[in-house]
Amino acid sequence: MPHSTRLSQPPNTKKATTTAAPPPDGPPEQVPDGAHVDESAVDEAAADTGTAPTRDVAADQDAAPDQEVFATRGWRDRNPAVARAVGRTVTALAAVLVLSALLLPNQLTRLTPGEFLRIPVEGIFGAALLLLLPPKARRVAAVVAGVGLGLRTLLNCLDMGFYSVLARPFDPVLDWILFDDAESFLKDSIGQAGAIGAVLGVVLLVLALLVLMTLAVVRLTRLLVRHSAVATRTTLVLGTVWITCAALGVQLAGVPVAAANTADLVQDSAERLRASLADQQVFAKEAHVDAFRDTPPDQLLTGLRGKDVIFTFIESYGRSAIADPAMASQVDAVLKDGTKRLHKAGFASRSAWLTSPTAGGGSWLAHSTFMSGLWIKNQQRYRTVTSSDRMPLTDAFKRSGAWRTAGIMPGVTRSWPEGKFYGLDHVYDTHHLGYKGPQFSWSRVPDQYSLSAFERLEHGKRHDKPLMSEIILVSSHNPWAPIPKMIGWDELGDGSVYDAIKKAGKDPKEVWKDPAQVRNEYRRAIQYSLHSLISYMEKYGNKNTVLVFLGDHQPVPTVTGENASRDVPVALVAHDPAVLDRISGWNWQNGLKPGPKTPVWRMDTFRDRFLTAFGPRPGETKEETKGGTRGGTPGRSGP
């Protein structure tokens, strides 16, 4: 391709002559005499083709020898073939980037080659609009479109992450606070340096995505303008093909050829945005209605007076642990053996299913749903309910005046003001359990140690009142490696004994390379948590101990697969038959393992059912109400 050369002209020439290089993508355009030339378009074309814009060299012909002019030329002038190749490659990459962004799905399961072999209607309309706009408006529209497409791509990636972890899309109004929790999770899992590196990497990737997407759209816009005739014909043909494929329902590899991904996703995001904004007012009205708020203290939980009641959440203990054939046999064995062991110790149990409002994560949403009797499906609802005067189940024990209340929260590392909402007299977080051992990935304290600390700090002590406790067991928290193992209760000490156990465990980075290993380690973690709780009840439970334990949510889709239910097991264990008599109408299954036909309740219905079952019975005298179940004595009793 010829490039600009210095022309030999007399010094007194008034009109300079220039030579323009044809673009690599087609022949030079003919400009009629007297027509106006858009100099900015010429400069844009030169930038895209990898050639330098032509300039008037006659005026400075005598300023320097030819050798000096050659020396000052850019690399494009000296290497025209390379410049053309680079320009075409960059243009092709820009086209691939924009097309991929237009067709990118928002779920990893849909990330298949067929998704990218389609015709995006947004690209057709965008090209038509850019061809019709005047130059200045076109440049502004190209920049805005590039930034918008970059943001849409970012939201698609966030949706992928949320679907993979929480089995739901990203909420652009309420979910930003979760990034702080994600950063804390990284810090606990891979250390401070690793977390900082990951955050910086994400920030740089976001900025790079926005910048590159904008530059790509601007570059393709210049190409459209430079070849407007061809671009117009191509746009009309693609539009016709898209309409035909849409009308006939043409598919390729099971995916519609006529794509409207971006438009559909933008509409879906807008609908979610409106729903999130409207949900706040709707939920505030729901939270204000509380059938038990005005119940007199002496009428609350009369059927459990004198009992030490323990509510225990097992992290990520979901229905898949019992129903998935790859895990069922091992977990079932633990539950069946646990039922026998507890029966031998004098305990009976009943079990069923509860449907959690969350999956994969967001344990606090499940905890607040279970305790408050309200469906807490997002962070806005959580903030609303925990700042209200709603009476959660745990607070009902405190309001009755008949129990001391305490919480064992090994996963809490910072201030937790919600403890006041839950009515807990004392909260033992990760810093107050006396643990000096190693951290097991995210899980700071092994479950067996947490239960031992509970016995040492609260349950094993004598109190003027019986004890109601909420305990969170976290050893089955993602990433499920390394996993602690059961040891003698008298060997726990301050937890230093776990150093060797952690070193012998698996590396989470290696486990997560293989989904089969992830599922296997998840199953092992659930078995450990169940063993810890069953063993605790065997050793420290007594005739006045009542245990309610349940999962908070299903694990991530890597374990459960797509479209898994949100059901979690729940069980009630008691020594006193009168306690289980109170729930005989629930039709729960005998034992710790719920069956496939056992009742399934929404988790937010449990509070009212529980308060009703253990409240005053019709015709019960005031003396019987005060006495509760017979045999109860304040504080800890012998086995």
C-alpha positions as a printed Julia matrix, in Angstrom:
639×3 Matrix{Float64}:
   0.0     0.0    0.0
   1.47    3.42  -0.9
   2.06    5.77   1.95
   2.55    9.57   2.15
   5.77   10.76   0.52
   7.41   14.11   0.37
   6.52   15.79  -2.98
   9.09   17.91  -4.83
   7.5    21.29  -5.53
   8.78   24.82  -6.14
   9.13   26.88  -2.98
   6.58   29.45  -4.13
   3.79   26.93  -4.73
   0.6    28.25  -3.09
  -1.45   25.09  -3.13
  -0.09   21.96  -1.49
  -0.75   18.55  -2.95
  -1.27   15.48  -0.77
  -1.66   11.81  -1.41
  -4.12    9.73   0.68
  -3.52    6.05   1.38
  -6.47    3.73   0.71
  -7.8     1.84   3.73
  -6.94   -1.85   3.96
 -10.6    -2.89   4.17
 -11.57   -1.59   0.71
 -10.78    0.76  -2.19
 -10.42    4.49  -1.63
 -13.67    6.4   -1.6
 -14.18    8.98  -4.34
 -14.91   12.47  -3.09
 -16.65   14.74  -5.63
 -15.13   18.09  -6.41
 -16.27   20.71  -3.98
 -17.54   18.14  -1.47
 -16.78   18.7    2.22
 -14.35   16.22   3.75
 -14.89   15.24   7.41
 -11.33   15.55   8.66
 -12.15   13.77  11.92
 -13.46   10.8    9.93
 -10.22   10.75   7.95
  -8.21   10.76  11.16
 -10.43    7.99  12.59
  -9.94    5.88   9.47
  -6.21    6.36   9.64
  -6.15    5.31  13.28
  -8.11    2.15  12.49
  -6.05    1.12   9.47
  -2.72    1.64  11.15
  -1.6     4.44   8.81
  -0.65    7.99   9.63
  -2.99   10.75   8.43
  -1.75   12.68   5.38
  -0.47   16.14   5.96
   0.61   19.2    3.99
   4.39   18.8    3.65
   5.03   21.47   1.03
   5.0    24.36   3.47
   7.97   22.93   5.35
   9.73   21.4    2.33
  12.89   23.33   2.95
  12.85   22.94   6.72
  14.87   19.74   6.69
  16.37   17.21   4.29
  14.38   14.14   3.16
  16.41   11.97   5.51
  15.16   13.95   8.53
  11.53   13.55   7.49
  12.02    9.8    7.08
  13.63    9.6   10.49
  10.66   11.28  12.12
   8.05    8.94  10.6
   6.23    6.56  12.96
   6.55    2.8   12.96
   3.34    2.54  10.9
   5.01    4.4    8.03
   8.11    2.27   8.24
   6.17   -1.02   8.59
   2.93   -0.65   6.61
   2.29   -4.39   6.26
   2.64   -4.97   9.99
   0.47   -1.94  10.72
  -2.29   -3.29   8.47
  -2.13   -6.7   10.15
  -2.23   -5.18  13.63
  -5.14   -2.92  12.7
  -7.17   -5.76  11.27
  -6.39   -7.98  14.27
  -7.46   -5.29  16.75
 -10.66   -4.72  14.78
 -11.41   -8.44  14.78
 -10.8    -8.65  18.54
 -13.07   -5.64  19.09
 -15.82   -7.37  17.09
 -15.41  -10.6   19.07
 -15.51   -8.7   22.38
 -18.68   -6.78  21.51
 -20.42   -9.81  20.02
 -19.53  -11.94  23.05
 -20.87   -9.26  25.39
 -24.14   -9.09  23.45
 -24.61  -12.87  23.59
 -23.16  -13.58  27.05
 -25.67  -15.47  29.27
 -25.97  -14.79  32.99
 -25.61  -18.4   34.16
 -22.56  -20.63  33.92
 -24.7   -23.61  32.91
 -25.71  -21.74  29.74
 -22.13  -20.86  28.84
 -21.94  -23.12  25.76
 -20.65  -22.57  22.19
 -24.21  -22.53  20.87
 -24.96  -19.38  22.86
 -22.39  -17.45  20.82
 -23.49  -18.69  17.37
 -26.57  -16.47  17.27
 -27.66  -13.12  15.88
 -28.06  -10.41  18.55
 -30.92   -8.06  17.73
 -29.3    -5.35  19.88
 -26.3    -5.34  17.56
 -28.55   -4.87  14.53
 -30.45   -1.95  16.06
 -27.25   -0.44  17.41
 -25.54   -0.51  14.01
 -28.58    1.04  12.32
 -28.74    3.82  14.88
 -25.03    4.64  14.61
 -25.25    4.83  10.82
 -28.14    7.31  11.01
 -26.68    9.67  13.62
 -24.61   12.74  12.7
 -20.86   12.56  13.51
 -20.86   14.27  16.92
 -23.94   12.46  18.19
 -22.54    9.2   16.81
 -19.32    9.54  18.79
 -21.22   10.25  22.01
 -23.6     7.33  21.36
 -20.67    4.99  20.73
 -19.05    5.89  24.06
 -22.33    5.55  25.96
 -23.06    2.22  24.27
 -19.59    0.93  25.13
 -19.88    1.86  28.79
 -23.41    0.46  28.97
 -22.38   -2.81  27.36
 -19.45   -3.06  29.76
 -21.76   -2.57  32.74
 -24.2    -5.13  31.36
 -21.35   -7.62  31.0
 -20.28   -6.92  34.58
 -23.81   -7.57  35.85
 -23.94  -10.79  33.84
 -20.74  -11.95  35.52
 -22.2   -11.05  38.93
 -25.32  -13.06  38.09
 -23.12  -16.03  37.2
 -21.36  -15.8   40.54
 -24.58  -15.44  42.52
 -26.26  -18.31  40.68
 -23.2   -20.47  41.37
 -23.08  -19.66  45.1
 -26.55  -18.51  46.16
 -28.68  -20.12  43.41
 -30.22  -16.73  42.52
 -29.33  -13.66  40.45
 -27.58  -10.58  41.78
 -29.87   -7.92  43.28
 -28.55   -4.51  42.12
 -30.21   -2.76  45.07
 -29.63   -5.0   48.07
 -26.63   -7.21  47.4
 -23.75   -4.73  47.45
 -23.26   -5.27  51.17
 -22.47   -8.94  50.47
 -19.15   -7.98  48.87
 -17.9    -7.07  52.32
 -18.81  -10.58  53.47
 -17.12  -12.02  50.39
 -13.94  -10.13  51.23
 -14.08  -11.46  54.79
 -14.6   -14.99  53.46
 -11.51  -14.64  51.25
  -9.49  -13.29  54.17
 -10.5   -16.21  56.35
  -9.9   -18.76  53.58
  -6.69  -17.59  51.88
  -5.29  -14.97  54.27
  -5.03  -11.17  54.33
  -2.5   -10.9   51.48
  -4.46  -13.23  49.23
  -7.7   -11.35  49.9
  -6.11   -7.98  49.11
  -4.61   -9.38  45.91
  -7.97  -10.82  44.86
  -9.79   -7.53  45.51
  -7.2    -5.52  43.57
  -7.38   -8.02  40.72
 -11.16   -7.72  40.55
 -11.02   -3.89  40.55
  -8.46   -3.89  37.72
 -10.52   -6.37  35.71
 -13.65   -4.24  36.08
 -11.84   -1.09  34.94
 -10.21   -2.95  32.04
 -13.58   -4.36  30.97
 -15.23   -0.93  30.88
 -12.34    0.71  29.04
 -11.82   -2.07  26.48
 -15.54   -2.4   25.77
 -15.84    1.33  25.14
 -12.79    1.38  22.86
 -14.12   -1.65  20.98
 -17.5    -0.05  20.28
 -15.85    3.21  19.17
 -13.53    1.35  16.82
 -16.34   -0.66  15.24
 -18.38    2.52  14.85
 -15.56    4.05  12.78
 -15.48    0.93  10.63
 -19.24    1.17  10.02
 -18.97    4.8    8.95
 -16.01    4.18   6.66
 -17.89    1.38   4.91
 -21.39    2.77   5.33
 -22.77    1.31   2.1
 -21.68   -2.23   2.93
 -22.68   -1.8    6.59
 -26.17   -0.64   5.62
 -26.76   -3.61   3.33
 -25.39   -6.04   5.91
 -27.59   -4.57   8.66
 -30.7    -4.94   6.49
 -29.84   -8.55   5.61
 -29.13   -9.52   9.23
 -32.34   -7.81  10.35
 -34.33   -9.82   7.82
 -32.62  -13.06   8.85
 -33.27  -12.32  12.54
 -36.98  -11.68  11.95
 -37.28  -14.87   9.89
 -35.49  -17.0   12.5
 -37.58  -15.5   15.29
 -40.82  -16.16  13.41
 -39.89  -19.74  12.54
 -38.28  -20.53  15.9
 -35.02  -21.61  14.27
 -32.58  -23.18  16.73
 -28.95  -24.2   16.67
 -27.78  -26.78  19.22
 -31.03  -26.26  21.09
 -30.55  -22.47  21.32
 -32.68  -19.93  19.37
 -30.68  -18.28  16.56
 -32.58  -15.01  16.98
 -31.1   -13.66  20.22
 -32.28  -10.8   22.42
 -30.04  -11.55  25.41
 -29.1    -8.05  26.42
 -32.61   -6.64  26.04
 -34.11   -9.53  28.03
 -31.49   -9.25  30.76
 -31.88   -5.48  31.02
 -35.63   -5.89  31.31
 -35.19   -8.61  33.92
 -32.79   -6.42  35.92
 -35.23   -3.5   35.74
 -38.07   -5.69  37.01
 -35.91   -6.97  39.87
 -34.96   -3.4   40.68
 -38.59   -2.31  40.88
 -39.49   -5.38  42.95
 -36.67   -4.72  45.41
 -37.7    -1.1   45.88
 -41.36   -2.05  46.37
 -40.57   -4.96  48.68
 -39.36   -2.7   51.49
 -42.77   -1.15  52.09
 -44.62   -4.44  51.68
 -42.37   -6.23  54.16
 -42.53   -3.41  56.72
 -46.3    -3.96  56.9
 -45.87   -7.73  57.24
 -43.33   -7.34  60.04
 -45.69   -5.09  61.98
 -48.22   -7.92  62.35
 -47.18  -10.25  65.21
 -49.79  -12.52  66.74
 -47.58  -13.21  69.8
 -46.24   -9.71  70.5
 -48.78   -8.99  73.21
 -48.83  -12.45  74.79
 -48.4   -12.12  78.59
 -45.0   -13.42  79.77
 -46.55  -16.07  81.97
 -48.36  -17.5   78.92
 -45.23  -17.94  76.8
 -43.69  -21.41  76.37
 -45.42  -22.9   79.36
 -44.89  -26.4   77.98
 -41.11  -26.08  78.29
 -40.78  -24.56  81.74
 -37.84  -26.06  83.6
 -36.16  -27.34  80.42
 -32.76  -26.42  79.01
 -33.64  -25.7   75.38
 -30.95  -25.66  72.68
 -31.49  -24.41  69.12
 -28.64  -25.51  66.86
 -28.02  -24.61  63.22
 -25.73  -26.86  61.18
 -24.15  -24.91  58.36
 -25.17  -26.03  54.82
 -26.99  -29.12  56.11
 -29.51  -29.51  53.29
 -31.82  -32.1   51.82
 -29.17  -33.14  49.3
 -27.05  -34.56  52.12
 -29.83  -37.09  52.76
 -31.46  -37.47  49.33
 -28.49  -37.37  46.91
 -27.49  -40.99  46.1
 -23.82  -40.0   46.12
 -24.06  -38.98  49.8
 -27.22  -40.53  51.19
 -25.89  -43.87  52.35
 -23.07  -42.4   54.48
 -25.15  -39.58  56.0
 -28.1   -41.9   56.56
 -25.82  -44.24  58.48
 -24.84  -41.4   60.81
 -28.47  -40.41  61.4
 -29.67  -43.97  61.99
 -26.79  -44.75  64.31
 -27.34  -41.41  66.09
 -31.02  -42.22  66.6
 -30.06  -45.53  68.23
 -27.39  -43.97  70.41
 -29.71  -41.23  71.63
 -32.48  -43.75  72.29
 -30.04  -45.75  74.4
 -29.3   -42.56  76.36
 -33.02  -42.07  76.99
 -33.83  -39.58  74.21
 -36.49  -39.79  71.53
 -36.57  -37.69  68.36
 -38.86  -36.51  65.57
 -37.83  -34.99  62.22
 -39.22  -33.24  59.14
 -38.3   -30.7   56.45
 -38.24  -26.91  56.37
 -37.87  -24.81  53.22
 -35.14  -22.19  53.6
 -35.36  -18.72  52.02
 -31.78  -18.99  50.8
 -29.36  -21.51  49.3
 -25.6   -21.73  49.01
 -25.0   -18.96  51.55
 -26.73  -16.19  53.49
 -27.07  -18.19  56.7
 -28.24  -15.14  58.65
 -31.3   -14.93  56.39
 -32.28  -18.47  57.35
 -31.58  -17.89  61.05
 -33.74  -14.76  61.14
 -36.51  -16.47  59.14
 -36.62  -19.41  61.53
 -36.6   -17.25  64.63
 -38.8   -14.33  63.54
 -41.54  -16.18  61.69
 -41.07  -13.91  58.67
 -39.72  -14.76  55.21
 -36.32  -13.03  55.2
 -35.13  -13.45  51.62
 -32.8   -10.46  51.27
 -30.6    -8.07  53.19
 -33.18   -5.29  53.25
 -35.68   -7.54  55.01
 -32.99   -8.66  57.44
 -32.16   -5.08  58.4
 -35.85   -4.24  58.73
 -36.74   -7.15  61.01
 -33.63   -6.94  63.22
 -34.31   -3.26  63.89
 -38.0    -3.83  64.67
 -39.86   -4.85  67.84
 -40.74   -8.24  66.37
 -40.49  -11.06  68.93
 -38.15  -13.79  67.64
 -38.44  -17.27  69.09
 -35.33  -16.9   71.23
 -36.57  -13.61  72.65
 -39.84  -15.28  73.67
 -37.81  -17.3   76.19
 -36.27  -14.14  77.6
 -39.58  -12.23  77.72
 -41.15  -15.07  79.67
 -38.7   -14.35  82.49
 -38.24  -18.09  83.01
 -34.92  -18.63  81.18
 -31.4   -17.34  80.97
 -30.43  -16.94  77.3
 -27.03  -17.34  75.61
 -25.56  -17.65  72.13
 -22.52  -19.61  70.9
 -21.43  -17.89  67.68
 -18.01  -19.14  66.51
 -18.53  -17.53  63.09
 -19.02  -14.02  64.53
 -15.73  -12.12  64.44
 -16.94   -8.54  64.86
 -19.55   -6.61  66.77
 -22.97   -8.24  66.41
 -25.69   -5.8   67.47
 -28.4    -8.18  66.27
 -27.78  -10.18  69.46
 -30.05   -7.7   71.26
 -32.86   -8.38  68.77
 -32.6   -12.12  69.44
 -32.93  -11.59  73.17
 -29.62  -13.18  74.12
 -28.27  -12.26  77.55
 -24.76  -13.18  76.53
 -23.11  -13.93  73.18
 -19.87  -15.91  72.97
 -18.26  -15.08  69.64
 -15.07  -16.52  68.19
 -12.95  -14.43  70.58
 -14.69  -15.63  73.77
 -14.65  -19.4   73.39
 -11.07  -19.85  74.6
  -9.95  -21.5   71.37
  -6.18  -21.42  70.71
  -6.04  -23.93  67.87
  -5.69  -23.42  64.1
  -8.37  -22.06  61.8
  -9.92  -24.66  59.51
 -10.24  -22.55  56.35
 -13.3   -20.3   56.87
 -14.41  -22.24  59.97
 -12.53  -20.7   62.87
 -13.59  -23.16  65.56
 -14.31  -26.91  65.17
 -17.86  -27.88  66.08
 -16.85  -30.3   68.81
 -14.82  -27.58  70.5
 -17.73  -25.09  70.24
 -20.02  -27.57  71.98
 -17.38  -28.27  74.62
 -17.02  -24.52  75.23
 -20.81  -24.27  75.54
 -20.76  -26.94  78.23
 -17.89  -25.25  80.06
 -19.21  -21.68  79.82
 -22.98  -22.17  80.19
 -24.72  -25.53  80.1
 -22.52  -27.22  82.68
 -22.95  -24.43  85.22
 -25.72  -24.04  87.76
 -28.08  -21.12  87.2
 -31.06  -19.7   89.0
 -33.02  -20.35  85.82
 -32.89  -23.01  83.1
 -30.99  -22.14  79.96
 -32.12  -21.37  76.41
 -29.25  -21.32  73.91
 -28.7   -20.7   70.23
 -25.63  -22.47  68.8
 -24.21  -22.1   65.3
 -22.04  -25.0   64.11
 -19.75  -23.88  61.28
 -17.39  -26.76  60.44
 -19.59  -27.68  57.47
 -19.14  -24.22  55.93
 -17.76  -23.91  52.39
 -14.98  -24.73  51.3
 -15.14  -27.97  53.39
 -11.41  -28.5   53.64
  -9.58  -29.22  55.81
 -12.12  -30.96  58.07
 -11.64  -31.58  61.82
 -12.19  -35.04  63.26
 -13.73  -36.32  66.45
 -11.43  -36.75  69.46
 -12.04  -37.47  73.12
 -13.96  -34.71  74.9
 -11.35  -34.63  77.63
  -8.57  -34.18  75.03
  -9.8   -30.89  73.56
  -7.99  -28.56  75.97
  -7.58  -25.11  74.41
  -7.76  -26.49  70.87
  -4.02  -26.76  70.26
  -4.53  -30.47  69.65
  -6.06  -29.56  66.27
  -2.73  -28.37  64.82
  -1.76  -31.84  63.66
  -5.31  -32.57  62.47
  -5.34  -29.49  60.25
  -1.93  -30.29  58.77
  -3.15  -33.77  57.86
  -6.27  -32.34  56.17
  -6.81  -31.5   52.52
  -5.99  -28.25  50.75
  -9.22  -26.48  49.69
  -7.59  -25.22  46.47
  -6.91  -28.81  45.44
 -10.36  -30.02  46.48
 -12.14  -27.38  44.41
 -10.43  -28.46  41.21
 -12.78  -31.45  41.05
 -16.56  -31.2   41.71
 -16.6   -34.86  42.78
 -14.08  -34.08  45.52
 -16.11  -31.05  46.58
 -19.22  -33.2   47.05
 -17.24  -35.83  48.93
 -15.69  -33.32  51.34
 -19.05  -31.63  51.87
 -20.51  -34.99  52.85
 -17.64  -35.66  55.26
 -18.08  -32.22  56.85
 -21.8   -32.85  57.45
 -21.0   -36.22  58.99
 -18.51  -34.55  61.35
 -21.02  -31.91  62.46
 -23.71  -34.52  63.09
 -21.27  -36.75  65.01
 -20.28  -33.78  67.19
 -23.85  -32.9   68.11
 -24.99  -36.47  68.72
 -21.93  -37.21  70.83
 -22.52  -34.04  72.86
 -26.1   -35.08  73.63
 -24.93  -38.53  74.67
 -22.33  -37.15  77.07
 -23.89  -33.96  78.4
 -27.62  -34.23  77.74
 -29.93  -34.88  80.69
 -33.59  -35.4   81.43
 -34.29  -31.68  81.09
 -32.41  -31.14  77.8
 -34.47  -30.34  74.71
 -32.61  -29.97  71.4
 -33.92  -28.54  68.14
 -31.38  -28.75  65.33
 -31.64  -28.02  61.63
 -29.74  -26.99  58.54
 -29.75  -23.35  57.56
 -29.68  -23.86  53.79
 -28.6   -26.17  50.98
 -24.93  -26.04  49.88
 -23.78  -24.43  46.62
 -24.97  -25.84  43.25
 -21.55  -27.47  42.78
 -22.78  -29.98  45.37
 -26.53  -30.06  44.77
 -26.66  -29.54  41.01
 -28.96  -27.04  39.35
 -32.58  -26.5   40.43
 -32.25  -28.37  43.72
 -34.91  -27.84  46.36
 -34.27  -25.47  49.25
 -35.4   -27.95  51.89
 -33.34  -28.61  55.02
 -33.77  -31.3   57.71
 -35.06  -30.33  61.14
 -35.26  -32.54  64.26
 -36.5   -32.2   67.83
 -34.82  -34.34  70.51
 -36.08  -34.65  74.09
 -35.78  -36.92  77.11
 -39.16  -36.06  78.56
 -42.01  -37.78  76.59
 -44.32  -34.9   77.46
 -42.26  -32.62  75.19
 -42.75  -34.83  72.16
 -46.43  -35.3   73.02
 -46.84  -31.58  72.42
 -45.9   -31.98  68.73
 -47.75  -35.22  68.04
 -50.09  -33.33  65.71
 -47.18  -32.26  63.51
 -46.91  -35.77  61.99
 -43.13  -35.65  62.02
 -41.14  -38.81  61.4
 -39.64  -40.85  64.24
 -35.86  -40.55  64.43
 -33.31  -38.02  63.22
 -33.8   -38.72  59.53
 -36.91  -37.26  57.86
 -38.51  -39.47  55.23
 -39.5   -38.49  51.69
 -43.16  -38.13  52.67
 -42.54  -36.25  55.91
 -44.24  -32.83  56.06
 -42.43  -29.88  54.45
 -43.06  -26.47  56.0
 -41.76  -23.09  55.04
 -39.14  -22.08  57.56
 -41.03  -18.91  58.54
 -43.98  -20.99  59.82
 -41.96  -22.73  62.52
 -42.01  -19.95  65.13
 -45.79  -19.71  65.39
 -46.23  -23.5   65.35
 -43.63  -23.9   68.09
 -45.06  -21.12  70.31
 -48.54  -22.57  69.86
 -47.51  -26.16  70.59
 -45.66  -25.23  73.76
 -48.07  -22.55  74.92
 -51.02  -23.01  77.29
 -53.42  -25.75  76.32
 -57.18  -25.2   76.34
 -58.57  -25.89  79.79
 -55.14  -25.89  81.42
 -55.15  -24.36  84.9
 -52.88  -21.5   85.9
 -50.94  -23.77  88.25
 -50.37  -26.29  85.47
 -49.27  -23.5   83.16
 -46.66  -22.29  85.63
 -45.39  -25.79  86.2
 -44.9   -26.63  82.55
 -43.72  -30.18  81.85
 -43.23  -32.11  85.03
 -39.83  -32.95  86.39
 -38.12  -29.69  85.44
 -35.7   -28.06  87.86
 -33.74  -24.85  87.43
 -30.19  -25.21  86.17
 -28.43  -28.36  85.14
 -29.65  -31.72  86.42
 -27.91  -35.05  86.44
 -28.43  -37.52  83.58
